[in-house]
PDB file of C-alpha atoms in Angstrom:
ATOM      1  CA  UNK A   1      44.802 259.430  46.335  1.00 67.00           C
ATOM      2  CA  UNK A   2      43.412 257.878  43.139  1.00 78.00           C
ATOM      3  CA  UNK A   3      41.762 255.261  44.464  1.00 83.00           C
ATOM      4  CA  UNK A   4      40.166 257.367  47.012  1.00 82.00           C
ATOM      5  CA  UNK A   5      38.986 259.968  44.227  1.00 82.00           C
ATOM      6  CA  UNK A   6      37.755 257.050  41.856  1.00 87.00           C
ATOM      7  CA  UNK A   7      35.734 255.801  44.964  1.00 88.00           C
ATOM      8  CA  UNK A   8      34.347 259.075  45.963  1.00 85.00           C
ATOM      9  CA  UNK A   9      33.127 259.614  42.441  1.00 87.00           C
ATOM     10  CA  UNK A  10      31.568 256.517  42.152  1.00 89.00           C
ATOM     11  CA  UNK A  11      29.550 256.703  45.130  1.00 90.00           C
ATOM     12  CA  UNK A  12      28.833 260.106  44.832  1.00 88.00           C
ATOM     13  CA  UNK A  13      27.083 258.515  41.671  1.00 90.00           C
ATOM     14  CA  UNK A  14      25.480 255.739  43.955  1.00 91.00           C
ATOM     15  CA  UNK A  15      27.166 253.440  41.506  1.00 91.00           C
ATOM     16  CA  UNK A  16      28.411 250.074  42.586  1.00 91.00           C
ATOM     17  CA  UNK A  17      31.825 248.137  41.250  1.00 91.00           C
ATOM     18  CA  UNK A  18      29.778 245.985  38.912  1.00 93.00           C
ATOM     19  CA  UNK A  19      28.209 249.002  37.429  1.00 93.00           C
ATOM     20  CA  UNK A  20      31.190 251.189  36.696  1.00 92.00           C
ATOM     21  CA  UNK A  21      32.445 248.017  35.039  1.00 91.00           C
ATOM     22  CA  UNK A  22      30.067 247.771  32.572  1.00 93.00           C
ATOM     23  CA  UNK A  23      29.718 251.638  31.900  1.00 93.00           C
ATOM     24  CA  UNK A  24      33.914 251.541  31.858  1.00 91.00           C
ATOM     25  CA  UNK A  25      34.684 248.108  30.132  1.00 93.00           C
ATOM     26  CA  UNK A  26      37.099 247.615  33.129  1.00 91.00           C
ATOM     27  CA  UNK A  27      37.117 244.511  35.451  1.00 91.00           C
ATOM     28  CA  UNK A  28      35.893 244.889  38.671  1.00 91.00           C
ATOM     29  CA  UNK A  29      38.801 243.272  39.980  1.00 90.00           C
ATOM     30  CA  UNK A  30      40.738 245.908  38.301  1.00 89.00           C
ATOM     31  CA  UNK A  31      38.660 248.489  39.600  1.00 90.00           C
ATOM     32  CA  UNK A  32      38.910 247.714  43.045  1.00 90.00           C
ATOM     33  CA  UNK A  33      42.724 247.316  43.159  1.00 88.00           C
ATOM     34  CA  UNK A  34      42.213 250.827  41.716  1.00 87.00           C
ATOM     35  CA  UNK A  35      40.395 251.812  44.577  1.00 87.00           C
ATOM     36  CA  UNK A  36      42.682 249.799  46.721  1.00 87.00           C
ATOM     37  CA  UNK A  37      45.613 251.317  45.680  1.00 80.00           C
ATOM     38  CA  UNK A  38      47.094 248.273  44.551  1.00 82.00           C
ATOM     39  CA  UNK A  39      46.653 248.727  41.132  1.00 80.00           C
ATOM     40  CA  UNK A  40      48.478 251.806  38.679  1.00 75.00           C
ATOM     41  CA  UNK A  41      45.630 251.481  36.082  1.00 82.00           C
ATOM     42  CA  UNK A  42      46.709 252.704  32.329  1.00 78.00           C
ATOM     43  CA  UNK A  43      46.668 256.444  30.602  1.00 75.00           C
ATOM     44  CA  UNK A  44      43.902 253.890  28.743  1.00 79.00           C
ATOM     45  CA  UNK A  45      42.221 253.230  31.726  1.00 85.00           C
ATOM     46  CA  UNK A  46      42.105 256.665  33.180  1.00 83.00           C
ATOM     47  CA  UNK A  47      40.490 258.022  29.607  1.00 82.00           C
ATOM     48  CA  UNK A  48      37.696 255.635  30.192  1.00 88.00           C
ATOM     49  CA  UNK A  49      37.023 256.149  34.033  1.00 89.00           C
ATOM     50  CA  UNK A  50      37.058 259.892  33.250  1.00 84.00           C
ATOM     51  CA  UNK A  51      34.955 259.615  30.574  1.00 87.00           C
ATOM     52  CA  UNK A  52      32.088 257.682  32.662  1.00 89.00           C
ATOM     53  CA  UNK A  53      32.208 260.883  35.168  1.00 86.00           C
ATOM     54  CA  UNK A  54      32.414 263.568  32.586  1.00 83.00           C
ATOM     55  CA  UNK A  55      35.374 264.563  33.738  1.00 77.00           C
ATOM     56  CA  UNK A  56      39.027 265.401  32.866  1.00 72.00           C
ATOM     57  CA  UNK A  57      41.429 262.753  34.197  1.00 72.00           C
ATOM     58  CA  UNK A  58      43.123 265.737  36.039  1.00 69.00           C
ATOM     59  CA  UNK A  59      40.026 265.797  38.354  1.00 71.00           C
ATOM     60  CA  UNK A  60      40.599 261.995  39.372  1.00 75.00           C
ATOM     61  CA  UNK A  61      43.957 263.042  40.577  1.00 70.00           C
ATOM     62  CA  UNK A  62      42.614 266.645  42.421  1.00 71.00           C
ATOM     63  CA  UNK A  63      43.712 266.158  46.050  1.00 71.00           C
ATOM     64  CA  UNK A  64      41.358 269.287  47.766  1.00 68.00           C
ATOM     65  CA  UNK A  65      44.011 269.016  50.539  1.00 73.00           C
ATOM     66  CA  UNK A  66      47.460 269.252  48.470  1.00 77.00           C
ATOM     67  CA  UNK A  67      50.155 271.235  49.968  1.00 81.00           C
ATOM     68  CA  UNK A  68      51.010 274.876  49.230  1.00 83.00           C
ATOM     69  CA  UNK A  69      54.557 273.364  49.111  1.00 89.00           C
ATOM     70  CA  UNK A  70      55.466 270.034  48.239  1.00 86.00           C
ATOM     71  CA  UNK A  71      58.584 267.981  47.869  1.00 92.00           C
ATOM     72  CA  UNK A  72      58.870 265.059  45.342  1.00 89.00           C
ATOM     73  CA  UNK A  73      61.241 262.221  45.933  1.00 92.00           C
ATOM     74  CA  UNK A  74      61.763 259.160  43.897  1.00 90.00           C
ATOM     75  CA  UNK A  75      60.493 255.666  45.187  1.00 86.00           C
ATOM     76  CA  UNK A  76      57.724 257.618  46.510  1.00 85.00           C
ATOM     77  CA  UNK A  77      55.701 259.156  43.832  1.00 85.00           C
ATOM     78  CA  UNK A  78      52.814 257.937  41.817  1.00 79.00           C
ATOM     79  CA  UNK A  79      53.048 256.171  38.780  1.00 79.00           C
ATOM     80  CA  UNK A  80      50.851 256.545  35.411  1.00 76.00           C
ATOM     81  CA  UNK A  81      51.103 253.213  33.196  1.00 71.00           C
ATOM     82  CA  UNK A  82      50.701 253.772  29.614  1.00 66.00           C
ATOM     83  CA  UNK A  83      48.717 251.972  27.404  1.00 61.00           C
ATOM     84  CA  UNK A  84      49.732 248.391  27.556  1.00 61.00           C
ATOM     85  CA  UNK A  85      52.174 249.282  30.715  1.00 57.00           C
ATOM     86  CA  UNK A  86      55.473 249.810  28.133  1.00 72.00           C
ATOM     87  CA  UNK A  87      56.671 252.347  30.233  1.00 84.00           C
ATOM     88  CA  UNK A  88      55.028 254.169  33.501  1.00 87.00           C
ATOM     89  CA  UNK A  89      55.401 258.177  34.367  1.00 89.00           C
ATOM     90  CA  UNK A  90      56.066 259.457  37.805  1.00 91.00           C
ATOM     91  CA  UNK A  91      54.446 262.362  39.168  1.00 88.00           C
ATOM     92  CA  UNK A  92      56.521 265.067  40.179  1.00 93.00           C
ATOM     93  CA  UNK A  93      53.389 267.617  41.167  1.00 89.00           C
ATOM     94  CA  UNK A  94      50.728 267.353  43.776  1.00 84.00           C
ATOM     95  CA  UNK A  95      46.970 267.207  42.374  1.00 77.00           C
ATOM     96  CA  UNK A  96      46.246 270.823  42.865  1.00 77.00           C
ATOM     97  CA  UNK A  97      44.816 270.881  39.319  1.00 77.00           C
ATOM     98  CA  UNK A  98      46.633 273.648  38.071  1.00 84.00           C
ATOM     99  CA  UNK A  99      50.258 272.164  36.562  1.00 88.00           C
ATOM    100  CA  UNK A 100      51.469 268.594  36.013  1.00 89.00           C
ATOM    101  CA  UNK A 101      54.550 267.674  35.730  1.00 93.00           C
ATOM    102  CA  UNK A 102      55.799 263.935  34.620  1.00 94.00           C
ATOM    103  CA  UNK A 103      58.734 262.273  33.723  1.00 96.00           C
ATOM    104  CA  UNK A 104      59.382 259.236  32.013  1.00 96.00           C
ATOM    105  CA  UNK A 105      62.147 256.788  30.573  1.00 96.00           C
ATOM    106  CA  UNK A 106      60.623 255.268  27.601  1.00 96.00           C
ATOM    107  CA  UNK A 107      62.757 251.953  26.461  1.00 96.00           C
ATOM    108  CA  UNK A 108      63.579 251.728  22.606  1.00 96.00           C
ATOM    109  CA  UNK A 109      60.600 251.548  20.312  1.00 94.00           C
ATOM    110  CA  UNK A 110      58.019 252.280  22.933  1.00 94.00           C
ATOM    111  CA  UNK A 111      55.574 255.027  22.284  1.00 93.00           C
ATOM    112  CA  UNK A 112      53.461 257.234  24.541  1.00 90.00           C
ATOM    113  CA  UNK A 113      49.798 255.985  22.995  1.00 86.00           C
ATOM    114  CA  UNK A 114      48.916 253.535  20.158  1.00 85.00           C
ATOM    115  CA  UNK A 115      47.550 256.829  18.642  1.00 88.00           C
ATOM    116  CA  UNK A 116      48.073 260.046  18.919  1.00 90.00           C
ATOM    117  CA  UNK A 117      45.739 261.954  20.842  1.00 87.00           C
ATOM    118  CA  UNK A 118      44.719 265.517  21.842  1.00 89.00           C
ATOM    119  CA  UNK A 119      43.228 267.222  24.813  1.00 86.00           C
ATOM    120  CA  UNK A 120      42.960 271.086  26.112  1.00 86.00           C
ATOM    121  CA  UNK A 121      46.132 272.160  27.773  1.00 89.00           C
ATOM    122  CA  UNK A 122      49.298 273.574  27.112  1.00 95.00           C
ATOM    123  CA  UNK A 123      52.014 270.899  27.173  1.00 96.00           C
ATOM    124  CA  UNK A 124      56.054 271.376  26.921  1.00 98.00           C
ATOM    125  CA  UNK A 125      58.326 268.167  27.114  1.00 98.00           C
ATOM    126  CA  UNK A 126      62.413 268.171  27.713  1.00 98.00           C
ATOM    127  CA  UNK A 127      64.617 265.502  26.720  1.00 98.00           C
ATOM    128  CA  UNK A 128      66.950 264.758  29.593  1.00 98.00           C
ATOM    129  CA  UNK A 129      68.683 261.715  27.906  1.00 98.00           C
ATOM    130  CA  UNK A 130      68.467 260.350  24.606  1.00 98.00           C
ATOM    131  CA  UNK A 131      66.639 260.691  21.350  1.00 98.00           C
ATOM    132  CA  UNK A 132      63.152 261.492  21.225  1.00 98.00           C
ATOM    133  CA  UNK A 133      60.052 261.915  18.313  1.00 98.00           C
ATOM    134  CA  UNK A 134      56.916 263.744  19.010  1.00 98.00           C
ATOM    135  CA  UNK A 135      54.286 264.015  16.530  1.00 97.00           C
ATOM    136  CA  UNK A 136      52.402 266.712  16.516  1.00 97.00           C
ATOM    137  CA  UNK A 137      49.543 266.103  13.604  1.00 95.00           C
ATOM    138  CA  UNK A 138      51.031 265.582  10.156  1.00 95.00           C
ATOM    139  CA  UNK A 139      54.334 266.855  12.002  1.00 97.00           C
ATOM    140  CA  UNK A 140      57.073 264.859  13.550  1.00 97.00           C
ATOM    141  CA  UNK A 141      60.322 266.713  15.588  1.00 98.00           C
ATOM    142  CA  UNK A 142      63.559 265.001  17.135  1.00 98.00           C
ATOM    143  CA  UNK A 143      64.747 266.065  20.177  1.00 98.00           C
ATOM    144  CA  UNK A 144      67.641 265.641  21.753  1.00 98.00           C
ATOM    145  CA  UNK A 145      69.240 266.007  25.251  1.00 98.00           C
ATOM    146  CA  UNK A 146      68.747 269.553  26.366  1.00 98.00           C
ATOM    147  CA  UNK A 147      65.899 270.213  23.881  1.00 98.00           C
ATOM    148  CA  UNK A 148      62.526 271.366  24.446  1.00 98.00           C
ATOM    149  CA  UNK A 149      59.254 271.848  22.747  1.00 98.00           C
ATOM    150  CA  UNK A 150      55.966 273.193  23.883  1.00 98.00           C
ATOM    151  CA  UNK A 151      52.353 273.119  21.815  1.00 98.00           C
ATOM    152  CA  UNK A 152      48.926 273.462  22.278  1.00 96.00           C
ATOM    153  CA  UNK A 153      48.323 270.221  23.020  1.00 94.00           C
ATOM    154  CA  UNK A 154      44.850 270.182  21.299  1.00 93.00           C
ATOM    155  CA  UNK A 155      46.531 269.201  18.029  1.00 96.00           C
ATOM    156  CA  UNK A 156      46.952 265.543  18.529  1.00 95.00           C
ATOM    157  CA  UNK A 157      50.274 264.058  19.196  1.00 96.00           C
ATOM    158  CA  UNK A 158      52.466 261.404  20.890  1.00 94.00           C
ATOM    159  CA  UNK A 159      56.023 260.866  22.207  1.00 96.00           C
ATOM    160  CA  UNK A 160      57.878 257.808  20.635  1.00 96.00           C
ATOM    161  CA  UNK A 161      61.371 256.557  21.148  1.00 97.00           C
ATOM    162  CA  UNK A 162      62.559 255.128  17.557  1.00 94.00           C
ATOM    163  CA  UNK A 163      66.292 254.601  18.691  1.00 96.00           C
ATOM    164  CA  UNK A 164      67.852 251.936  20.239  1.00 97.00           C
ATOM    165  CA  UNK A 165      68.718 253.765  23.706  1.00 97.00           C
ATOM    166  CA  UNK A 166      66.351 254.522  26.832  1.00 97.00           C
ATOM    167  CA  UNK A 167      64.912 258.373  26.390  1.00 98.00           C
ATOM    168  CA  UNK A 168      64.586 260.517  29.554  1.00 98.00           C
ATOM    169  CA  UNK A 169      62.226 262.852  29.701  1.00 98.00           C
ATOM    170  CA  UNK A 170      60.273 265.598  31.712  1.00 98.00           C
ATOM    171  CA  UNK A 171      56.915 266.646  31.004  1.00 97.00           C
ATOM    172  CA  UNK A 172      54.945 270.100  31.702  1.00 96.00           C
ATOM    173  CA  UNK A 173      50.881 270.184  31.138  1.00 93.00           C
ATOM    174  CA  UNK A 174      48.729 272.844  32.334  1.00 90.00           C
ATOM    175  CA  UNK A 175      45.895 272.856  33.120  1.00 85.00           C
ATOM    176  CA  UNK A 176      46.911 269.121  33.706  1.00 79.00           C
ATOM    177  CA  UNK A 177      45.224 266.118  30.930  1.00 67.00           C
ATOM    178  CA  UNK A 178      47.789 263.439  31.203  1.00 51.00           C
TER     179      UNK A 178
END
């Protein structure tokens, strides 16, 4: 579905692979195994691509035709690399472009972004298993298995797993800005 929304966008633009490389900084290797499907390009990567269209990276993922009702299962969702591919999220949600929800195991000392960042939406993460930070601003929380914590995700903020165990988690962000 990616691929096939990156291509549409780019030729709805009239713009070849070589150009949306040099507008994006990405390869055009890279983009076509985007478009391919062969490829799970970064959070990174999707800022960038979005940011040539104009566009929130929710639209790249809007699937016009997504079901009223839709059933997740692992080994058989899509995958969201994060910066530098230290851990990936699975989609749980179609791309209706209303609510997305994501979860995650992120392996000791592995942090959502390099930065933290901030975009319009609403977000709310859980911690399934193990210990997790989130900075929000100047603020950092830990949360533990069975907590929760939801903010207006236009303050900028990360997750970040600072212990030495694997931290589940599920993520909630509407309207969806992964």
């Amino acid at each position: 579905m990616l691929g096939d929304r990156l291509k549409a966008l780019r030729l709805e633009r009239g713009m070849t692979l070589k150009q949306l490389s040099e507008v994006s900084g990405l390869s055009v290797g890279m983009l076509s195994q985007i478009e391919n499907g062969t490829a799970d390009p970064s959070l990174g990567s999707l800022r960038k691509l979005a940011g040539v269209f104009e566009a929130a990276i929710s639209s790249l993922f809007t699937d016009p035709d997504a079901p009223l009702v839709h059933v997740s299962s692992p080994n058989h969702r899509p995958t969201l690399g994060t910066t530098g591919s230290e851990f990936f999220y699975e989609r749980l949600t179609p791309g209706r472009g209303d609510l997305e929800m994501l979860t995650a195991t992120i392996p000791p000392g592995r942090a959502s972004s390099a930065r933290e960042w901030a975009h319009p939406s609403t977000e709310c993460a859980f911690v399934i298993s193990g210990e997790l930070r989130v900075e929000i601003g100047e603020a950092e929380y830990t949360l533990t298995a069975g907590e929760s914590i939801t903010f207006d995700s236009r303050q900028a903020h990360r997750y970040v797993n600072a212990s030495e165990a694997d931290t589940s988690i599920v993520i909630a962000v509407t309207p969806p800005t992964p």
